[in-house]
Amino acid sequence: LQSCVQLVLLPVYLLAYLGLWDALYKKVFPYIMARLAPGYNRKVHKQKQELFSNLGQFAGPAGQLRLLEIGTGTGTNFQFYPAGCRLTCTDPNPNFGQFLRKSLSENSHVQLERSLVASGENLQEIAAGSVDVVVCTLVLCSVSSVERVLREVLRVLRLGGAFYFLEHVAADQSSWTYFWQKVCDPAWKCFGDGCSLSRETQKELEKAKFSELNLRRIHVPLRFVPATPHIIGYAVK
């Protein structure tokens, strides 16, 4: 079945080979996310509210929170951040800019310091130990290397800082959900900007050198999409 999906995707693979697909889709993808993200956010609103409720505990000595968000996208997490936090946004896709500005205008309680076009694997413009909290939601499924992203997260976090995450992950390998994740993965990666349905992100988090890992599994009710298994939590440097 997976091979059949790949056969159907041959025109997309051809466009990718010619270097046309990536340039085109990166312009379209932000509009797709702008339509889909609010609906997803409603489904996980309670979980996000609970997850981010203790962000203030990681504020620096002056009481101000320096927060870095990796893969900010349309800015759907801004509403959950504490007032006055100093925010740095990063995303490898510059076409999210107009949606980011819209979210900032709707969430005046956050203070944007910088917005960088950068991937999570390479945050060289951010100094080591310069942030209190790093946030990453629905991003680790799409990066080329989860290990490199987590290495960068640990580098930019101050000692005692925290990494907050919410990610869809691979289902149990004996389940029908996992079966359909593997079948749909080729199409999902093409139309989800590199997103993988069957990534075992929790294993990478467990291997990373955090001093404390608070992680739990949740089920997000997504219709007709085999991305219901999620992990949520935070890790302390």
mmCIF file of C-alpha atoms in Angstrom:
data_model
loop_
_atom_site.group_PDB
_atom_site.id
_atom_site.type_symbol
_atom_site.label_atom_id
_atom_site.label_comp_id
_atom_site.label_asym_id
_atom_site.label_seq_id
_atom_site.Cartn_x
_atom_site.Cartn_y
_atom_site.Cartn_z
ATOM 1 C CA LEU A 1 0.000 0.000 0.000
ATOM 2 C CA GLN A 2 2.851 2.364 0.788
ATOM 3 C CA SER A 3 4.368 1.611 -2.636
ATOM 4 C CA CYS A 4 1.013 2.445 -4.264
ATOM 5 C CA VAL A 5 0.993 5.808 -2.482
ATOM 6 C CA GLN A 6 4.544 6.464 -3.688
ATOM 7 C CA LEU A 7 3.507 5.595 -7.245
ATOM 8 C CA VAL A 8 0.683 8.150 -7.102
ATOM 9 C CA LEU A 9 3.201 10.719 -5.815
ATOM 10 C CA LEU A 10 5.575 10.316 -8.777
ATOM 11 C CA PRO A 11 4.668 13.751 -10.265
ATOM 12 C CA VAL A 12 5.501 15.365 -6.920
ATOM 13 C CA TYR A 13 8.798 13.486 -6.720
ATOM 14 C CA LEU A 14 9.603 14.675 -10.253
ATOM 15 C CA LEU A 15 8.913 18.290 -9.284
ATOM 16 C CA ALA A 16 11.090 17.826 -6.206
ATOM 17 C CA TYR A 17 13.896 16.385 -8.335
ATOM 18 C CA LEU A 18 13.694 19.428 -10.623
ATOM 19 C CA GLY A 19 13.857 21.712 -7.584
ATOM 20 C CA LEU A 20 10.381 23.157 -8.166
ATOM 21 C CA TRP A 21 8.274 21.511 -5.442
ATOM 22 C CA ASP A 22 10.033 22.944 -2.395
ATOM 23 C CA ALA A 23 9.974 26.540 -3.628
ATOM 24 C CA LEU A 24 6.280 26.306 -4.556
ATOM 25 C CA TYR A 25 5.060 24.438 -1.497
ATOM 26 C CA LYS A 26 6.891 26.626 1.011
ATOM 27 C CA LYS A 27 4.806 29.560 -0.272
ATOM 28 C CA VAL A 28 1.535 27.604 -0.010
ATOM 29 C CA PHE A 29 2.192 25.806 3.303
ATOM 30 C CA PRO A 30 1.743 28.863 5.600
ATOM 31 C CA TYR A 31 -1.748 29.452 4.168
ATOM 32 C CA ILE A 32 -2.649 25.804 4.826
ATOM 33 C CA MET A 33 -1.388 26.056 8.404
ATOM 34 C CA ALA A 34 -3.238 29.337 8.952
ATOM 35 C CA ARG A 35 -6.466 27.481 8.123
ATOM 36 C CA LEU A 36 -5.732 24.280 10.076
ATOM 37 C CA ALA A 37 -3.879 25.542 13.160
ATOM 38 C CA PRO A 38 -6.847 27.244 14.902
ATOM 39 C CA GLY A 39 -8.896 24.016 14.762
ATOM 40 C CA TYR A 40 -6.032 21.961 16.142
ATOM 41 C CA ASN A 41 -5.427 24.566 18.843
ATOM 42 C CA ARG A 42 -9.047 24.264 19.990
ATOM 43 C CA LYS A 43 -8.608 20.493 20.387
ATOM 44 C CA VAL A 44 -5.497 20.876 22.571
ATOM 45 C CA HIS A 45 -6.369 24.178 24.269
ATOM 46 C CA LYS A 46 -6.792 22.623 27.704
ATOM 47 C CA GLN A 47 -3.582 20.603 27.411
ATOM 48 C CA LYS A 48 -1.569 23.622 26.238
ATOM 49 C CA GLN A 49 -3.010 25.775 28.989
ATOM 50 C CA GLU A 50 -1.935 23.202 31.554
ATOM 51 C CA LEU A 51 1.472 22.669 29.939
ATOM 52 C CA PHE A 52 2.404 26.353 29.851
ATOM 53 C CA SER A 53 0.887 27.213 33.239
ATOM 54 C CA ASN A 54 4.255 27.039 35.028
ATOM 55 C CA LEU A 55 6.358 28.956 32.484
ATOM 56 C CA GLY A 56 6.827 31.773 34.991
ATOM 57 C CA GLN A 57 8.750 29.449 37.317
ATOM 58 C CA PHE A 58 11.672 29.524 34.892
ATOM 59 C CA ALA A 59 11.968 33.331 34.687
ATOM 60 C CA GLY A 60 15.460 34.750 35.220
ATOM 61 C CA PRO A 61 16.707 36.548 38.357
ATOM 62 C CA ALA A 62 15.138 39.830 37.224
ATOM 63 C CA GLY A 63 11.750 38.134 36.964
ATOM 64 C CA GLN A 64 11.540 38.429 33.184
ATOM 65 C CA LEU A 65 11.164 35.327 31.012
ATOM 66 C CA ARG A 66 13.412 35.001 27.952
ATOM 67 C CA LEU A 67 11.574 32.596 25.659
ATOM 68 C CA LEU A 68 12.692 31.086 22.364
ATOM 69 C CA GLU A 69 10.161 29.348 20.134
ATOM 70 C CA ILE A 70 11.480 26.985 17.450
ATOM 71 C CA GLY A 71 9.256 26.655 14.386
ATOM 72 C CA THR A 72 6.908 29.441 15.423
ATOM 73 C CA GLY A 73 4.812 29.146 12.263
ATOM 74 C CA THR A 74 1.632 31.228 12.593
ATOM 75 C CA GLY A 75 2.183 31.977 16.296
ATOM 76 C CA THR A 76 -0.610 29.831 17.738
ATOM 77 C CA ASN A 77 1.203 29.484 21.085
ATOM 78 C CA PHE A 78 1.423 33.213 21.851
ATOM 79 C CA GLN A 79 -1.875 33.279 23.736
ATOM 80 C CA PHE A 80 -0.450 30.875 26.342
ATOM 81 C CA TYR A 81 2.700 32.886 27.144
ATOM 82 C CA PRO A 82 2.908 35.054 30.283
ATOM 83 C CA ALA A 83 2.636 38.828 29.962
ATOM 84 C CA GLY A 84 5.897 40.657 29.412
ATOM 85 C CA CYS A 85 7.933 37.664 28.280
ATOM 86 C CA ARG A 86 10.765 38.510 25.876
ATOM 87 C CA LEU A 87 10.165 36.400 22.788
ATOM 88 C CA THR A 88 12.538 35.237 20.062
ATOM 89 C CA CYS A 89 10.873 33.440 17.141
ATOM 90 C CA THR A 90 12.572 31.162 14.637
ATOM 91 C CA ASP A 91 11.240 29.388 11.578
ATOM 92 C CA PRO A 92 13.044 28.131 8.461
ATOM 93 C CA ASN A 93 10.164 29.316 6.245
ATOM 94 C CA PRO A 94 10.159 33.124 5.751
ATOM 95 C CA ASN A 95 6.679 32.983 4.210
ATOM 96 C CA PHE A 96 5.090 32.736 7.670
ATOM 97 C CA GLY A 97 5.910 36.420 8.259
ATOM 98 C CA GLN A 98 2.479 37.943 7.609
ATOM 99 C CA PHE A 99 0.744 35.375 9.842
ATOM 100 C CA LEU A 100 3.303 35.916 12.583
ATOM 101 C CA ARG A 101 2.673 39.672 12.542
ATOM 102 C CA LYS A 102 -1.086 39.065 12.740
ATOM 103 C CA SER A 103 -0.677 36.833 15.806
ATOM 104 C CA LEU A 104 1.577 39.404 17.474
ATOM 105 C CA SER A 105 -1.026 42.139 16.928
ATOM 106 C CA GLU A 106 -3.621 39.898 18.612
ATOM 107 C CA ASN A 107 -1.319 39.090 21.553
ATOM 108 C CA SER A 108 0.099 42.409 22.685
ATOM 109 C CA HIS A 109 1.039 40.932 26.076
ATOM 110 C CA VAL A 110 4.146 39.309 24.536
ATOM 111 C CA GLN A 111 7.208 41.322 23.594
ATOM 112 C CA LEU A 112 8.927 40.244 20.367
ATOM 113 C CA GLU A 113 12.670 40.801 20.519
ATOM 114 C CA ARG A 114 13.781 39.003 17.367
ATOM 115 C CA SER A 115 12.337 36.957 14.540
ATOM 116 C CA LEU A 116 14.907 34.798 12.754
ATOM 117 C CA VAL A 117 14.764 32.658 9.631
ATOM 118 C CA ALA A 118 16.584 29.622 11.009
ATOM 119 C CA SER A 119 16.136 25.888 11.397
ATOM 120 C CA GLY A 120 16.089 24.195 14.767
ATOM 121 C CA GLU A 121 19.263 22.305 13.857
ATOM 122 C CA ASN A 122 21.218 25.565 13.474
ATOM 123 C CA LEU A 123 20.510 28.329 16.007
ATOM 124 C CA GLN A 124 23.958 29.932 15.717
ATOM 125 C CA GLU A 125 22.531 33.466 15.967
ATOM 126 C CA ILE A 126 21.393 32.727 19.535
ATOM 127 C CA ALA A 127 24.064 32.813 22.209
ATOM 128 C CA ALA A 128 24.744 29.833 24.461
ATOM 129 C CA GLY A 129 22.904 29.924 27.787
ATOM 130 C CA SER A 130 20.919 33.025 26.783
ATOM 131 C CA VAL A 131 17.308 31.833 27.153
ATOM 132 C CA ASP A 132 15.195 30.603 30.071
ATOM 133 C CA VAL A 133 12.691 28.530 28.087
ATOM 134 C CA VAL A 134 12.564 26.928 24.641
ATOM 135 C CA VAL A 135 9.177 25.958 23.172
ATOM 136 C CA CYS A 136 8.679 23.522 20.314
ATOM 137 C CA THR A 137 5.230 22.242 19.249
ATOM 138 C CA LEU A 138 4.550 20.075 16.191
ATOM 139 C CA VAL A 139 8.056 20.730 14.901
ATOM 140 C CA LEU A 140 10.242 17.753 15.831
ATOM 141 C CA CYS A 141 8.159 15.618 13.466
ATOM 142 C CA SER A 142 9.475 17.676 10.537
ATOM 143 C CA VAL A 143 13.131 18.395 11.299
ATOM 144 C CA SER A 144 15.932 16.516 9.557
ATOM 145 C CA SER A 145 17.564 15.548 12.875
ATOM 146 C CA VAL A 146 15.810 15.559 16.266
ATOM 147 C CA GLU A 147 19.158 14.870 17.937
ATOM 148 C CA ARG A 148 20.748 18.026 16.490
ATOM 149 C CA VAL A 149 17.751 20.155 17.461
ATOM 150 C CA LEU A 150 17.884 18.929 21.058
ATOM 151 C CA ARG A 151 21.624 19.559 21.131
ATOM 152 C CA GLU A 152 20.976 23.168 20.086
ATOM 153 C CA VAL A 153 18.172 23.456 22.664
ATOM 154 C CA LEU A 154 20.564 22.398 25.425
ATOM 155 C CA ARG A 155 23.198 24.836 24.164
ATOM 156 C CA VAL A 156 20.978 27.943 24.156
ATOM 157 C CA LEU A 157 19.214 27.156 27.459
ATOM 158 C CA ARG A 158 20.689 28.498 30.681
ATOM 159 C CA LEU A 159 21.396 25.984 33.419
ATOM 160 C CA GLY A 160 18.042 25.212 35.060
ATOM 161 C CA GLY A 161 16.087 26.384 32.006
ATOM 162 C CA ALA A 162 13.331 24.265 30.443
ATOM 163 C CA PHE A 163 12.326 22.855 27.069
ATOM 164 C CA TYR A 164 8.543 22.584 26.475
ATOM 165 C CA PHE A 165 7.201 20.254 23.789
ATOM 166 C CA LEU A 166 3.973 18.915 22.266
ATOM 167 C CA GLU A 167 4.465 16.477 19.384
ATOM 168 C CA HIS A 168 2.513 13.816 17.534
ATOM 169 C CA VAL A 169 4.442 10.539 17.519
ATOM 170 C CA ALA A 170 4.389 6.969 16.269
ATOM 171 C CA ALA A 171 1.593 4.772 17.574
ATOM 172 C CA ASP A 172 2.161 1.356 19.110
ATOM 173 C CA GLN A 173 3.655 -0.820 16.360
ATOM 174 C CA SER A 174 1.004 -3.509 16.826
ATOM 175 C CA SER A 175 -1.865 -1.056 16.233
ATOM 176 C CA TRP A 176 -3.875 -0.203 13.119
ATOM 177 C CA THR A 177 -2.968 3.451 13.680
ATOM 178 C CA TYR A 178 0.710 2.620 13.185
ATOM 179 C CA PHE A 179 -0.179 0.599 10.062
ATOM 180 C CA TRP A 180 -1.906 3.624 8.520
ATOM 181 C CA GLN A 181 0.883 5.936 9.674
ATOM 182 C CA LYS A 182 3.380 3.899 7.639
ATOM 183 C CA VAL A 183 1.049 3.758 4.626
ATOM 184 C CA CYS A 184 0.395 7.511 4.664
ATOM 185 C CA ASP A 185 3.935 8.633 5.542
ATOM 186 C CA PRO A 186 5.133 9.306 1.950
ATOM 187 C CA ALA A 187 2.167 11.575 1.149
ATOM 188 C CA TRP A 188 2.254 13.177 4.593
ATOM 189 C CA LYS A 189 5.914 14.141 4.144
ATOM 190 C CA CYS A 190 5.206 15.675 0.728
ATOM 191 C CA PHE A 191 2.205 17.734 1.814
ATOM 192 C CA GLY A 192 3.227 18.306 5.438
ATOM 193 C CA ASP A 193 6.532 20.029 4.657
ATOM 194 C CA GLY A 194 8.639 17.015 5.644
ATOM 195 C CA CYS A 195 6.471 15.894 8.568
ATOM 196 C CA SER A 196 6.700 12.213 9.550
ATOM 197 C CA LEU A 197 3.749 10.413 11.115
ATOM 198 C CA SER A 198 5.818 7.591 12.604
ATOM 199 C CA ARG A 199 8.679 9.374 14.370
ATOM 200 C CA GLU A 200 9.556 8.091 17.858
ATOM 201 C CA THR A 201 10.477 11.480 19.305
ATOM 202 C CA GLN A 202 10.200 10.328 22.913
ATOM 203 C CA LYS A 203 13.257 8.099 22.451
ATOM 204 C CA GLU A 204 15.362 11.087 21.368
ATOM 205 C CA LEU A 205 14.166 13.088 24.365
ATOM 206 C CA GLU A 206 15.106 10.241 26.682
ATOM 207 C CA LYS A 207 18.596 10.057 25.152
ATOM 208 C CA ALA A 208 19.202 13.819 25.371
ATOM 209 C CA LYS A 209 21.193 15.086 28.352
ATOM 210 C CA PHE A 210 18.414 16.778 30.302
ATOM 211 C CA SER A 211 18.597 16.580 34.087
ATOM 212 C CA GLU A 212 14.827 16.044 34.345
ATOM 213 C CA LEU A 213 12.198 14.864 31.856
ATOM 214 C CA ASN A 214 8.467 15.236 32.484
ATOM 215 C CA LEU A 215 6.661 13.459 29.636
ATOM 216 C CA ARG A 216 3.257 11.897 29.211
ATOM 217 C CA ARG A 217 1.291 10.477 26.312
ATOM 218 C CA ILE A 218 -2.056 11.917 25.265
ATOM 219 C CA HIS A 219 -4.608 11.147 22.559
ATOM 220 C CA VAL A 220 -5.764 14.077 20.406
ATOM 221 C CA PRO A 221 -9.058 13.347 18.581
ATOM 222 C CA LEU A 222 -8.181 14.104 14.958
ATOM 223 C CA ARG A 223 -10.693 12.860 12.385
ATOM 224 C CA PHE A 224 -9.404 10.821 9.444
ATOM 225 C CA VAL A 225 -5.770 11.542 10.400
ATOM 226 C CA PRO A 226 -3.483 8.843 11.919
ATOM 227 C CA ALA A 227 -1.662 11.408 14.070
ATOM 228 C CA THR A 228 -3.680 10.998 17.265
ATOM 229 C CA PRO A 229 -0.858 9.738 19.578
ATOM 230 C CA HIS A 230 1.010 12.684 21.110
ATOM 231 C CA ILE A 231 3.611 13.346 23.761
ATOM 232 C CA ILE A 232 3.510 16.470 25.925
ATOM 233 C CA GLY A 233 5.677 17.824 28.707
ATOM 234 C CA TYR A 234 8.883 19.679 29.542
ATOM 235 C CA ALA A 235 12.509 18.850 30.220
ATOM 236 C CA VAL A 236 14.930 20.755 32.470
ATOM 237 C CA LYS A 237 18.584 21.377 31.598
#
